[in-house]
Amino acid sequence: MSMSPTSSPAGGLTPITETVTLTAYAALSKGDLVAISTVVTDGRFATSISVANALVLTSDNGVGIFAVALETIASGATGRFAVAGIVDVLIEGTPALGTAMSAQGGAGGKDAVTAVVNDKILGYMLELVASDGDVGSMMFDGYNGFGIKGS
């Protein structure tokens, strides 16, 4: 994730939001968390896949490239996704501010969940969500994450 210098009096980290265009594997809503297929098309990664399928392919929640839909996208259509930055993400549960978040590995999971041991930390909560299934702001890094959650 790239960081931009900040000149605001409050200071702090100000990540640059990095966006890409991908083909949606299914109908997606703004905030849906997806994985990026590592199948190369024309010399690039170009397609999203479900998080569940990505975890099956790698059999490891600590690897993979992830992205967040920035708009509603029809199945098979191309759309904009964020791979890093301050991003609004579909959230499972009501995690506290600063909670480490990872990918939802369950069937159909398109939301970020509280990270457990050995999960790749994809981001940290920057705002509270009122209820399960709401969209909340996260500092997000779908490339490398923020390490692996320890015990």
PDB file of C-alpha atoms in Angstrom:
ATOM      1  CA  MET A   1       0.000   0.000   0.000  1.00  0.00           C
ATOM      2  CA  SER A   2       1.288   3.458  -0.846  1.00  0.00           C
ATOM      3  CA  MET A   3       1.177   6.149   1.783  1.00  0.00           C
ATOM      4  CA  SER A   4       0.937   9.816   0.922  1.00  0.00           C
ATOM      5  CA  PRO A   5       2.455  12.465   3.132  1.00  0.00           C
ATOM      6  CA  THR A   6      -0.085  14.423   5.116  1.00  0.00           C
ATOM      7  CA  SER A   7      -0.122  18.135   5.724  1.00  0.00           C
ATOM      8  CA  SER A   8      -3.208  18.194   7.922  1.00  0.00           C
ATOM      9  CA  PRO A   9      -2.791  19.393  11.495  1.00  0.00           C
ATOM     10  CA  ALA A  10      -4.156  16.102  12.802  1.00  0.00           C
ATOM     11  CA  GLY A  11      -1.394  14.098  11.076  1.00  0.00           C
ATOM     12  CA  GLY A  12      -1.651  10.326  10.768  1.00  0.00           C
ATOM     13  CA  LEU A  13      -1.499   7.881   7.889  1.00  0.00           C
ATOM     14  CA  THR A  14      -3.253   8.831   4.666  1.00  0.00           C
ATOM     15  CA  PRO A  15      -3.132   5.824   2.322  1.00  0.00           C
ATOM     16  CA  ILE A  16      -3.607   6.382  -1.393  1.00  0.00           C
ATOM     17  CA  THR A  17      -6.601   4.410  -2.677  1.00  0.00           C
ATOM     18  CA  GLU A  18      -5.447   2.164  -5.510  1.00  0.00           C
ATOM     19  CA  THR A  19      -8.127   1.053  -7.957  1.00  0.00           C
ATOM     20  CA  VAL A  20      -8.278  -1.526 -10.737  1.00  0.00           C
ATOM     21  CA  THR A  21     -10.829  -2.687 -13.296  1.00  0.00           C
ATOM     22  CA  LEU A  22     -11.811  -6.355 -13.052  1.00  0.00           C
ATOM     23  CA  THR A  23     -14.506  -8.640 -14.415  1.00  0.00           C
ATOM     24  CA  ALA A  24     -17.048  -9.593 -11.748  1.00  0.00           C
ATOM     25  CA  TYR A  25     -17.515 -13.326 -11.117  1.00  0.00           C
ATOM     26  CA  ALA A  26     -21.090 -12.693  -9.858  1.00  0.00           C
ATOM     27  CA  ALA A  27     -23.422  -9.761  -9.281  1.00  0.00           C
ATOM     28  CA  LEU A  28     -21.650  -7.547  -6.749  1.00  0.00           C
ATOM     29  CA  SER A  29     -22.696  -4.613  -4.607  1.00  0.00           C
ATOM     30  CA  LYS A  30     -20.581  -1.686  -3.502  1.00  0.00           C
ATOM     31  CA  GLY A  31     -18.483  -2.859  -0.560  1.00  0.00           C
ATOM     32  CA  ASP A  32     -18.378  -6.568  -1.468  1.00  0.00           C
ATOM     33  CA  LEU A  33     -15.014  -8.192  -0.727  1.00  0.00           C
ATOM     34  CA  VAL A  34     -13.654 -10.476  -3.453  1.00  0.00           C
ATOM     35  CA  ALA A  35     -10.450 -12.281  -4.322  1.00  0.00           C
ATOM     36  CA  ILE A  36      -8.546 -11.704  -7.539  1.00  0.00           C
ATOM     37  CA  SER A  37      -8.022 -14.713  -9.775  1.00  0.00           C
ATOM     38  CA  THR A  38      -4.384 -15.576 -10.391  1.00  0.00           C
ATOM     39  CA  VAL A  39      -5.266 -16.911 -13.845  1.00  0.00           C
ATOM     40  CA  VAL A  40      -3.336 -14.691 -16.255  1.00  0.00           C
ATOM     41  CA  THR A  41      -5.310 -13.175 -19.147  1.00  0.00           C
ATOM     42  CA  ASP A  42      -3.389 -11.126 -21.719  1.00  0.00           C
ATOM     43  CA  GLY A  43      -0.465 -10.764 -19.321  1.00  0.00           C
ATOM     44  CA  ARG A  44      -2.500  -9.608 -16.311  1.00  0.00           C
ATOM     45  CA  PHE A  45      -4.874 -10.647 -13.555  1.00  0.00           C
ATOM     46  CA  ALA A  46      -8.276  -9.488 -14.816  1.00  0.00           C
ATOM     47  CA  THR A  47     -11.044 -11.415 -13.043  1.00  0.00           C
ATOM     48  CA  SER A  48     -12.522 -11.488  -9.572  1.00  0.00           C
ATOM     49  CA  ILE A  49     -13.418 -14.775  -7.882  1.00  0.00           C
ATOM     50  CA  SER A  50     -15.240 -15.560  -4.684  1.00  0.00           C
ATOM     51  CA  VAL A  51     -13.235 -15.500  -1.485  1.00  0.00           C
ATOM     52  CA  ALA A  52     -14.404 -19.051  -0.752  1.00  0.00           C
ATOM     53  CA  ASN A  53     -13.060 -20.277  -4.115  1.00  0.00           C
ATOM     54  CA  ALA A  54      -9.772 -18.454  -3.592  1.00  0.00           C
ATOM     55  CA  LEU A  55      -9.312 -20.069  -0.197  1.00  0.00           C
ATOM     56  CA  VAL A  56     -10.099 -23.494  -1.666  1.00  0.00           C
ATOM     57  CA  LEU A  57      -7.493 -22.933  -4.387  1.00  0.00           C
ATOM     58  CA  THR A  58      -4.825 -21.930  -1.884  1.00  0.00           C
ATOM     59  CA  SER A  59      -6.139 -23.876   1.141  1.00  0.00           C
ATOM     60  CA  ASP A  60      -4.708 -21.043   3.207  1.00  0.00           C
ATOM     61  CA  ASN A  61      -6.418 -17.914   4.544  1.00  0.00           C
ATOM     62  CA  GLY A  62      -3.012 -16.227   4.767  1.00  0.00           C
ATOM     63  CA  VAL A  63      -2.437 -15.839   1.024  1.00  0.00           C
ATOM     64  CA  GLY A  64      -4.200 -14.325  -1.959  1.00  0.00           C
ATOM     65  CA  ILE A  65      -4.921 -10.933  -3.464  1.00  0.00           C
ATOM     66  CA  PHE A  66      -8.167  -9.252  -2.433  1.00  0.00           C
ATOM     67  CA  ALA A  67     -10.234  -6.283  -3.634  1.00  0.00           C
ATOM     68  CA  VAL A  68     -13.415  -4.397  -2.733  1.00  0.00           C
ATOM     69  CA  ALA A  69     -16.126  -3.473  -5.239  1.00  0.00           C
ATOM     70  CA  LEU A  70     -16.451   0.301  -5.508  1.00  0.00           C
ATOM     71  CA  GLU A  71     -19.791   0.123  -7.332  1.00  0.00           C
ATOM     72  CA  THR A  72     -22.635  -2.235  -8.181  1.00  0.00           C
ATOM     73  CA  ILE A  73     -21.416  -4.583 -10.931  1.00  0.00           C
ATOM     74  CA  ALA A  74     -23.419  -7.126 -12.931  1.00  0.00           C
ATOM     75  CA  SER A  75     -22.121 -10.684 -13.227  1.00  0.00           C
ATOM     76  CA  GLY A  76     -19.628 -10.896 -16.101  1.00  0.00           C
ATOM     77  CA  ALA A  77     -19.352  -7.105 -16.397  1.00  0.00           C
ATOM     78  CA  THR A  78     -16.260  -5.059 -15.641  1.00  0.00           C
ATOM     79  CA  GLY A  79     -16.175  -2.599 -12.790  1.00  0.00           C
ATOM     80  CA  ARG A  80     -13.962  -0.655 -10.424  1.00  0.00           C
ATOM     81  CA  PHE A  81     -12.385  -2.284  -7.382  1.00  0.00           C
ATOM     82  CA  ALA A  82     -10.060  -0.969  -4.673  1.00  0.00           C
ATOM     83  CA  VAL A  83      -6.994  -3.055  -3.871  1.00  0.00           C
ATOM     84  CA  ALA A  84      -5.692  -0.708  -1.177  1.00  0.00           C
ATOM     85  CA  GLY A  85      -6.567   2.458   0.710  1.00  0.00           C
ATOM     86  CA  ILE A  86      -9.385   3.736   2.900  1.00  0.00           C
ATOM     87  CA  VAL A  87     -12.334   1.714   1.599  1.00  0.00           C
ATOM     88  CA  ASP A  88     -15.977   1.112   2.548  1.00  0.00           C
ATOM     89  CA  VAL A  89     -16.307  -2.672   3.027  1.00  0.00           C
ATOM     90  CA  LEU A  90     -19.232  -4.972   3.852  1.00  0.00           C
ATOM     91  CA  ILE A  91     -18.683  -5.986   7.494  1.00  0.00           C
ATOM     92  CA  GLU A  92     -19.791  -9.075   9.418  1.00  0.00           C
ATOM     93  CA  GLY A  93     -20.713  -8.356  13.015  1.00  0.00           C
ATOM     94  CA  THR A  94     -20.032  -5.082  14.824  1.00  0.00           C
ATOM     95  CA  PRO A  95     -16.265  -4.985  15.429  1.00  0.00           C
ATOM     96  CA  ALA A  96     -14.643  -2.286  17.569  1.00  0.00           C
ATOM     97  CA  LEU A  97     -12.519   0.508  16.130  1.00  0.00           C
ATOM     98  CA  GLY A  98      -9.053  -0.729  15.228  1.00  0.00           C
ATOM     99  CA  THR A  99     -10.147  -4.379  14.957  1.00  0.00           C
ATOM    100  CA  ALA A 100      -8.003  -6.460  12.586  1.00  0.00           C
ATOM    101  CA  MET A 101     -10.198  -7.803   9.764  1.00  0.00           C
ATOM    102  CA  SER A 102      -9.788 -10.689   7.317  1.00  0.00           C
ATOM    103  CA  ALA A 103     -11.719 -12.346   4.462  1.00  0.00           C
ATOM    104  CA  GLN A 104     -14.936 -14.286   5.056  1.00  0.00           C
ATOM    105  CA  GLY A 105     -14.202 -17.845   3.936  1.00  0.00           C
ATOM    106  CA  GLY A 106     -17.748 -19.204   4.150  1.00  0.00           C
ATOM    107  CA  ALA A 107     -19.839 -20.063   1.120  1.00  0.00           C
ATOM    108  CA  GLY A 108     -20.974 -16.863  -0.556  1.00  0.00           C
ATOM    109  CA  GLY A 109     -18.949 -14.724   1.855  1.00  0.00           C
ATOM    110  CA  LYS A 110     -18.376 -11.237   0.499  1.00  0.00           C
ATOM    111  CA  ASP A 111     -17.727  -9.525   3.816  1.00  0.00           C
ATOM    112  CA  ALA A 112     -14.792  -8.768   6.081  1.00  0.00           C
ATOM    113  CA  VAL A 113     -14.747 -10.575   9.427  1.00  0.00           C
ATOM    114  CA  THR A 114     -12.763 -10.219  12.646  1.00  0.00           C
ATOM    115  CA  ALA A 115      -9.406 -11.891  12.006  1.00  0.00           C
ATOM    116  CA  VAL A 116      -8.597 -15.115  13.856  1.00  0.00           C
ATOM    117  CA  VAL A 117      -5.269 -16.929  14.298  1.00  0.00           C
ATOM    118  CA  ASN A 118      -3.418 -17.508  10.993  1.00  0.00           C
ATOM    119  CA  ASP A 119      -5.694 -15.176   8.979  1.00  0.00           C
ATOM    120  CA  LYS A 120      -4.160 -12.614   6.641  1.00  0.00           C
ATOM    121  CA  ILE A 121      -5.082  -9.239   8.143  1.00  0.00           C
ATOM    122  CA  LEU A 122      -6.612  -7.259   5.265  1.00  0.00           C
ATOM    123  CA  GLY A 123      -7.358  -4.120   7.211  1.00  0.00           C
ATOM    124  CA  TYR A 124      -8.344  -2.318  10.359  1.00  0.00           C
ATOM    125  CA  MET A 125     -11.731  -0.845  11.226  1.00  0.00           C
ATOM    126  CA  LEU A 126     -11.828   2.958  11.106  1.00  0.00           C
ATOM    127  CA  GLU A 127     -15.492   3.394  12.024  1.00  0.00           C
ATOM    128  CA  LEU A 128     -18.160   1.525  13.920  1.00  0.00           C
ATOM    129  CA  VAL A 129     -21.001  -0.200  12.067  1.00  0.00           C
ATOM    130  CA  ALA A 130     -24.484  -0.224  13.565  1.00  0.00           C
ATOM    131  CA  SER A 131     -25.318  -3.820  12.659  1.00  0.00           C
ATOM    132  CA  ASP A 132     -24.137  -6.982  10.947  1.00  0.00           C
ATOM    133  CA  GLY A 133     -24.058  -6.560   7.166  1.00  0.00           C
ATOM    134  CA  ASP A 134     -23.473  -2.800   7.186  1.00  0.00           C
ATOM    135  CA  VAL A 135     -20.698  -1.163   5.195  1.00  0.00           C
ATOM    136  CA  GLY A 136     -17.877   0.367   7.239  1.00  0.00           C
ATOM    137  CA  SER A 137     -14.639   2.201   6.578  1.00  0.00           C
ATOM    138  CA  MET A 138     -11.412   0.178   6.747  1.00  0.00           C
ATOM    139  CA  MET A 139      -7.749   0.869   6.122  1.00  0.00           C
ATOM    140  CA  PHE A 140      -7.398  -1.913   3.526  1.00  0.00           C
ATOM    141  CA  ASP A 141      -4.481  -3.638   1.788  1.00  0.00           C
ATOM    142  CA  GLY A 142      -5.551  -6.436  -0.544  1.00  0.00           C
ATOM    143  CA  TYR A 143      -2.039  -7.035  -1.873  1.00  0.00           C
ATOM    144  CA  ASN A 144       0.047  -7.844   1.179  1.00  0.00           C
ATOM    145  CA  GLY A 145      -2.251  -7.174   4.073  1.00  0.00           C
ATOM    146  CA  PHE A 146      -0.883  -6.213   7.456  1.00  0.00           C
ATOM    147  CA  GLY A 147       0.656  -9.556   8.379  1.00  0.00           C
ATOM    148  CA  ILE A 148      -0.807 -12.773   9.748  1.00  0.00           C
ATOM    149  CA  LYS A 149      -2.895 -12.767  12.931  1.00  0.00           C
ATOM    150  CA  GLY A 150      -0.999 -14.427  15.765  1.00  0.00           C
ATOM    151  CA  SER A 151      -2.398 -16.191  18.802  1.00  0.00           C
TER     152      SER A 151
END
